[in-house]
């Protein structure tokens, strides 16, 4: 059922995209479905950039050539990605798939961020899903200490997972997210954290939700 709702959301994006322009493509199971739909759509883009090795492989196997992010020369007109949670003001928690660092970079350099989710991800208030952070190995203990003692969250190092960049991911449970933008900035200020998965300072511009009663679009 959830997959069918992801398909609906992914199909809903197509009418937003302008062919022959640059496109940013995120990471995750919803994006995997989007890539398959894109492959069958016949749409072509001048350049495609993505946020993980996983999506690069998927794009290539669906007939798209993927450029390295270092080749971005101007803002991307559109970036399509999923989220772990998204609230009514379109702030998100992302990084469940561990690709948060490149996701934040691509979001920042995109003019329009279109988020596609099934209805289970659309929430009144962020925080049920733990906030992922990508952390350099040497900083894991100090960062966990700061989170527990200064932020009141419960850090759990993700088991058997290393990011595309060779770093560990810590999932922070029970973090107070009353003010997501402030918490995003606070986490940004802790040495050793490369990226945190709160997307509040650069949130989505358009949200497409696949629901059992059809598509819901917010922008
Ligand atoms: C990956 C992400 C994904 O967008 C997020 O985890 C949602 O994934 P899925 O579509 O599989 O639920 O941020 O780092």
mmCIF file of C-alpha atoms and ligand atoms in Angstrom:
data_model
loop_
_atom_site.group_PDB
_atom_site.id
_atom_site.type_symbol
_atom_site.label_atom_id
_atom_site.label_comp_id
_atom_site.label_asym_id
_atom_site.label_seq_id
_atom_site.Cartn_x
_atom_site.Cartn_y
_atom_site.Cartn_z
ATOM 1 C CA UNK A 1 0.000 0.000 0.000
ATOM 2 C CA UNK A 2 2.736 2.432 1.014
ATOM 3 C CA UNK A 3 4.529 1.693 -2.259
ATOM 4 C CA UNK A 4 1.403 2.526 -4.236
ATOM 5 C CA UNK A 5 1.243 5.897 -2.482
ATOM 6 C CA UNK A 6 4.917 6.483 -3.288
ATOM 7 C CA UNK A 7 4.147 5.700 -6.946
ATOM 8 C CA UNK A 8 1.314 8.255 -6.923
ATOM 9 C CA UNK A 9 3.577 10.941 -5.463
ATOM 10 C CA UNK A 10 6.388 10.126 -7.904
ATOM 11 C CA UNK A 11 4.033 10.252 -10.889
ATOM 12 C CA UNK A 12 2.709 13.577 -9.655
ATOM 13 C CA UNK A 13 6.103 15.240 -10.085
ATOM 14 C CA UNK A 14 6.376 14.738 -13.827
ATOM 15 C CA UNK A 15 4.164 17.653 -14.791
ATOM 16 C CA UNK A 16 6.363 20.028 -12.762
ATOM 17 C CA UNK A 17 9.618 19.187 -14.514
ATOM 18 C CA UNK A 18 10.914 21.100 -17.516
ATOM 19 C CA UNK A 19 12.662 18.809 -20.016
ATOM 20 C CA UNK A 20 16.091 19.796 -21.396
ATOM 21 C CA UNK A 21 17.034 21.569 -18.134
ATOM 22 C CA UNK A 22 19.197 20.421 -15.243
ATOM 23 C CA UNK A 23 17.696 18.106 -12.633
ATOM 24 C CA UNK A 24 18.754 17.106 -9.124
ATOM 25 C CA UNK A 25 17.645 13.668 -7.950
ATOM 26 C CA UNK A 26 17.780 12.594 -4.293
ATOM 27 C CA UNK A 27 17.955 9.217 -2.604
ATOM 28 C CA UNK A 28 15.641 6.637 -1.060
ATOM 29 C CA UNK A 29 12.944 4.120 -1.901
ATOM 30 C CA UNK A 30 10.512 6.831 -3.064
ATOM 31 C CA UNK A 31 13.189 8.294 -5.321
ATOM 32 C CA UNK A 32 13.977 4.807 -6.658
ATOM 33 C CA UNK A 33 10.350 4.617 -7.791
ATOM 34 C CA UNK A 34 10.571 8.142 -9.227
ATOM 35 C CA UNK A 35 13.668 7.192 -11.234
ATOM 36 C CA UNK A 36 11.874 4.199 -12.743
ATOM 37 C CA UNK A 37 8.904 6.387 -13.678
ATOM 38 C CA UNK A 38 11.249 9.019 -15.109
ATOM 39 C CA UNK A 39 12.998 6.352 -17.181
ATOM 40 C CA UNK A 40 9.709 5.282 -18.737
ATOM 41 C CA UNK A 41 8.468 8.861 -19.222
ATOM 42 C CA UNK A 42 10.704 9.656 -22.190
ATOM 43 C CA UNK A 43 11.657 12.997 -20.585
ATOM 44 C CA UNK A 44 15.247 14.053 -21.157
ATOM 45 C CA UNK A 45 17.350 16.521 -19.190
ATOM 46 C CA UNK A 46 20.433 18.500 -20.132
ATOM 47 C CA UNK A 47 22.264 17.401 -16.975
ATOM 48 C CA UNK A 48 21.384 15.163 -14.040
ATOM 49 C CA UNK A 49 23.041 15.318 -10.632
ATOM 50 C CA UNK A 50 22.329 13.056 -7.714
ATOM 51 C CA UNK A 51 23.032 12.634 -4.003
ATOM 52 C CA UNK A 52 24.282 9.052 -3.638
ATOM 53 C CA UNK A 53 26.011 6.169 -5.334
ATOM 54 C CA UNK A 54 22.761 4.220 -4.952
ATOM 55 C CA UNK A 55 20.767 6.752 -6.998
ATOM 56 C CA UNK A 56 23.585 7.171 -9.538
ATOM 57 C CA UNK A 57 23.451 3.420 -10.258
ATOM 58 C CA UNK A 58 19.677 3.444 -10.450
ATOM 59 C CA UNK A 59 19.660 6.434 -12.812
ATOM 60 C CA UNK A 60 22.253 4.843 -15.064
ATOM 61 C CA UNK A 61 20.366 1.569 -15.214
ATOM 62 C CA UNK A 62 17.309 3.565 -16.290
ATOM 63 C CA UNK A 63 19.175 5.179 -19.179
ATOM 64 C CA UNK A 64 20.328 8.479 -17.645
ATOM 65 C CA UNK A 65 23.853 9.816 -17.616
ATOM 66 C CA UNK A 66 24.823 11.250 -14.217
ATOM 67 C CA UNK A 67 27.329 14.051 -13.722
ATOM 68 C CA UNK A 68 29.556 14.519 -10.704
ATOM 69 C CA UNK A 69 28.344 17.260 -8.354
ATOM 70 C CA UNK A 70 31.638 19.104 -8.802
ATOM 71 C CA UNK A 71 30.429 19.900 -12.329
ATOM 72 C CA UNK A 72 27.433 21.978 -11.208
ATOM 73 C CA UNK A 73 27.893 25.437 -12.710
ATOM 74 C CA UNK A 74 24.595 27.134 -11.862
ATOM 75 C CA UNK A 75 21.576 26.555 -9.645
ATOM 76 C CA UNK A 76 19.443 23.550 -10.604
ATOM 77 C CA UNK A 77 15.887 24.487 -11.601
ATOM 78 C CA UNK A 78 14.461 21.398 -9.835
ATOM 79 C CA UNK A 79 15.510 18.967 -7.134
ATOM 80 C CA UNK A 80 13.258 15.985 -6.440
ATOM 81 C CA UNK A 81 13.721 14.030 -3.225
ATOM 82 C CA UNK A 82 11.847 12.195 -0.482
ATOM 83 C CA UNK A 83 11.839 12.803 3.273
ATOM 84 C CA UNK A 84 11.518 10.812 6.463
ATOM 85 C CA UNK A 85 9.120 13.392 7.891
ATOM 86 C CA UNK A 86 7.769 16.670 6.549
ATOM 87 C CA UNK A 87 5.601 19.108 8.485
ATOM 88 C CA UNK A 88 2.920 21.557 7.450
ATOM 89 C CA UNK A 89 5.468 24.345 6.907
ATOM 90 C CA UNK A 90 7.513 21.972 4.691
ATOM 91 C CA UNK A 91 10.420 21.588 7.135
ATOM 92 C CA UNK A 92 11.828 18.069 6.968
ATOM 93 C CA UNK A 93 13.835 15.374 8.628
ATOM 94 C CA UNK A 94 15.976 13.608 6.038
ATOM 95 C CA UNK A 95 18.892 11.205 6.035
ATOM 96 C CA UNK A 96 17.164 7.925 6.814
ATOM 97 C CA UNK A 97 19.061 6.587 3.804
ATOM 98 C CA UNK A 98 22.292 8.188 5.011
ATOM 99 C CA UNK A 99 22.691 10.533 2.034
ATOM 100 C CA UNK A 100 22.003 13.728 3.978
ATOM 101 C CA UNK A 101 25.257 15.554 3.234
ATOM 102 C CA UNK A 102 24.894 15.631 -0.538
ATOM 103 C CA UNK A 103 21.140 16.101 -0.129
ATOM 104 C CA UNK A 104 21.732 19.311 1.800
ATOM 105 C CA UNK A 105 24.250 20.537 -0.748
ATOM 106 C CA UNK A 106 21.947 19.864 -3.700
ATOM 107 C CA UNK A 107 18.957 21.369 -1.869
ATOM 108 C CA UNK A 108 20.977 24.507 -1.251
ATOM 109 C CA UNK A 109 21.895 24.909 -4.923
ATOM 110 C CA UNK A 110 18.404 24.192 -6.268
ATOM 111 C CA UNK A 111 15.767 26.800 -7.042
ATOM 112 C CA UNK A 112 12.791 24.504 -6.445
ATOM 113 C CA UNK A 113 12.892 21.540 -4.061
ATOM 114 C CA UNK A 114 10.004 19.188 -4.734
ATOM 115 C CA UNK A 115 9.489 16.684 -1.935
ATOM 116 C CA UNK A 116 7.597 13.469 -2.693
ATOM 117 C CA UNK A 117 6.228 11.316 0.123
ATOM 118 C CA UNK A 118 3.516 8.862 1.022
ATOM 119 C CA UNK A 119 1.010 10.127 3.569
ATOM 120 C CA UNK A 120 2.723 8.452 6.558
ATOM 121 C CA UNK A 121 5.545 11.022 6.307
ATOM 122 C CA UNK A 122 3.332 14.120 6.460
ATOM 123 C CA UNK A 123 3.173 15.188 10.113
ATOM 124 C CA UNK A 124 1.951 18.097 12.229
ATOM 125 C CA UNK A 125 5.176 18.212 14.202
ATOM 126 C CA UNK A 126 8.625 16.814 13.400
ATOM 127 C CA UNK A 127 10.425 14.527 15.802
ATOM 128 C CA UNK A 128 9.020 11.029 15.863
ATOM 129 C CA UNK A 129 11.642 10.012 13.323
ATOM 130 C CA UNK A 130 15.145 10.318 14.828
ATOM 131 C CA UNK A 131 17.362 13.066 13.415
ATOM 132 C CA UNK A 132 20.339 11.579 11.534
ATOM 133 C CA UNK A 133 23.713 13.299 11.715
ATOM 134 C CA UNK A 134 26.836 12.419 9.728
ATOM 135 C CA UNK A 135 29.863 12.537 12.003
ATOM 136 C CA UNK A 136 33.604 12.016 11.575
ATOM 137 C CA UNK A 137 34.798 8.903 13.388
ATOM 138 C CA UNK A 138 37.000 10.669 15.933
ATOM 139 C CA UNK A 139 34.127 12.907 17.034
ATOM 140 C CA UNK A 140 31.557 10.200 17.785
ATOM 141 C CA UNK A 141 32.043 10.149 21.570
ATOM 142 C CA UNK A 142 32.313 13.932 22.092
ATOM 143 C CA UNK A 143 29.320 14.530 19.842
ATOM 144 C CA UNK A 144 27.245 11.911 21.707
ATOM 145 C CA UNK A 145 28.220 13.519 25.015
ATOM 146 C CA UNK A 146 27.129 16.972 23.841
ATOM 147 C CA UNK A 147 23.846 15.661 22.496
ATOM 148 C CA UNK A 148 23.002 13.830 25.710
ATOM 149 C CA UNK A 149 24.144 16.498 28.143
ATOM 150 C CA UNK A 150 23.400 19.736 26.318
ATOM 151 C CA UNK A 151 20.588 18.965 23.893
ATOM 152 C CA UNK A 152 18.734 16.271 25.810
ATOM 153 C CA UNK A 153 18.593 13.852 22.879
ATOM 154 C CA UNK A 154 19.388 10.162 22.803
ATOM 155 C CA UNK A 155 22.108 9.378 20.238
ATOM 156 C CA UNK A 156 22.325 5.908 18.671
ATOM 157 C CA UNK A 157 25.201 5.106 16.340
ATOM 158 C CA UNK A 158 23.725 3.450 13.231
ATOM 159 C CA UNK A 159 24.927 -0.167 13.102
ATOM 160 C CA UNK A 160 26.628 -1.660 10.051
ATOM 161 C CA UNK A 161 26.405 1.578 8.111
ATOM 162 C CA UNK A 162 29.047 3.841 6.603
ATOM 163 C CA UNK A 163 28.102 6.826 4.429
ATOM 164 C CA UNK A 164 29.270 7.254 0.825
ATOM 165 C CA UNK A 165 31.927 9.532 2.321
ATOM 166 C CA UNK A 166 33.203 6.924 4.790
ATOM 167 C CA UNK A 167 31.603 8.431 7.905
ATOM 168 C CA UNK A 168 29.293 7.112 10.603
ATOM 169 C CA UNK A 169 25.677 8.180 11.045
ATOM 170 C CA UNK A 170 24.220 8.820 14.495
ATOM 171 C CA UNK A 171 20.423 8.812 14.837
ATOM 172 C CA UNK A 172 19.257 11.216 17.544
ATOM 173 C CA UNK A 173 16.043 10.134 19.263
ATOM 174 C CA UNK A 174 13.810 12.346 21.425
ATOM 175 C CA UNK A 175 15.328 15.608 20.239
ATOM 176 C CA UNK A 176 13.147 18.596 21.011
ATOM 177 C CA UNK A 177 12.085 20.015 17.636
ATOM 178 C CA UNK A 178 9.732 22.820 18.674
ATOM 179 C CA UNK A 179 11.957 25.170 16.666
ATOM 180 C CA UNK A 180 13.498 23.052 13.916
ATOM 181 C CA UNK A 181 15.508 25.883 12.311
ATOM 182 C CA UNK A 182 17.139 26.768 15.658
ATOM 183 C CA UNK A 183 17.975 23.111 16.368
ATOM 184 C CA UNK A 184 19.415 22.754 12.863
ATOM 185 C CA UNK A 185 21.719 25.722 13.547
ATOM 186 C CA UNK A 186 22.660 24.392 16.987
ATOM 187 C CA UNK A 187 23.676 21.034 15.508
ATOM 188 C CA UNK A 188 25.591 22.868 12.767
ATOM 189 C CA UNK A 189 27.675 24.501 15.492
ATOM 190 C CA UNK A 190 28.932 21.248 17.067
ATOM 191 C CA UNK A 191 32.447 20.331 15.889
ATOM 192 C CA UNK A 192 32.674 16.922 14.250
ATOM 193 C CA UNK A 193 29.148 16.920 12.853
ATOM 194 C CA UNK A 194 29.407 17.191 9.093
ATOM 195 C CA UNK A 195 25.687 17.508 8.391
ATOM 196 C CA UNK A 196 22.452 17.148 10.303
ATOM 197 C CA UNK A 197 19.217 15.873 8.804
ATOM 198 C CA UNK A 198 16.987 18.798 9.781
ATOM 199 C CA UNK A 199 16.028 20.689 6.627
ATOM 200 C CA UNK A 200 14.382 23.788 8.068
ATOM 201 C CA UNK A 201 16.607 26.641 6.960
ATOM 202 C CA UNK A 202 16.330 25.341 3.398
ATOM 203 C CA UNK A 203 13.014 23.529 3.394
ATOM 204 C CA UNK A 204 10.977 22.110 0.514
ATOM 205 C CA UNK A 205 9.179 24.489 -1.858
ATOM 206 C CA UNK A 206 6.567 22.044 -3.085
ATOM 207 C CA UNK A 207 5.252 18.930 -1.389
ATOM 208 C CA UNK A 208 3.507 16.133 -3.247
ATOM 209 C CA UNK A 209 1.835 13.609 -0.944
ATOM 210 C CA UNK A 210 0.447 10.323 -2.217
ATOM 211 C CA UNK A 211 -2.651 9.544 -0.144
ATOM 212 C CA UNK A 212 -5.284 6.826 -0.302
ATOM 213 C CA UNK A 213 -7.720 9.458 -1.560
ATOM 214 C CA UNK A 214 -5.419 10.865 -4.270
ATOM 215 C CA UNK A 215 -2.617 13.406 -4.534
ATOM 216 C CA UNK A 216 -2.245 16.316 -2.155
ATOM 217 C CA UNK A 217 -0.045 19.189 -3.250
ATOM 218 C CA UNK A 218 1.254 21.980 -1.023
ATOM 219 C CA UNK A 219 3.411 24.892 -2.168
HETATM 220 C C1 LIG B 1 17.896 9.597 2.287
HETATM 221 C C2 LIG B 1 16.715 10.431 2.575
HETATM 222 C C3 LIG B 1 15.406 9.978 2.030
HETATM 223 O O1 LIG B 1 14.824 11.012 1.325
HETATM 224 C C4 LIG B 1 14.513 9.588 3.153
HETATM 225 O O2 LIG B 1 15.208 8.678 3.977
HETATM 226 C C5 LIG B 1 13.225 8.960 2.655
HETATM 227 O O3 LIG B 1 13.493 7.714 2.120
HETATM 228 P P1 LIG B 1 12.345 6.731 1.653
HETATM 229 O O4 LIG B 1 11.775 7.311 0.404
HETATM 230 O O5 LIG B 1 13.065 5.419 1.439
HETATM 231 O O6 LIG B 1 11.354 6.626 2.771
HETATM 232 O O7 LIG B 1 16.762 11.448 3.201
HETATM 233 O O8 LIG B 1 19.041 10.060 2.939
#
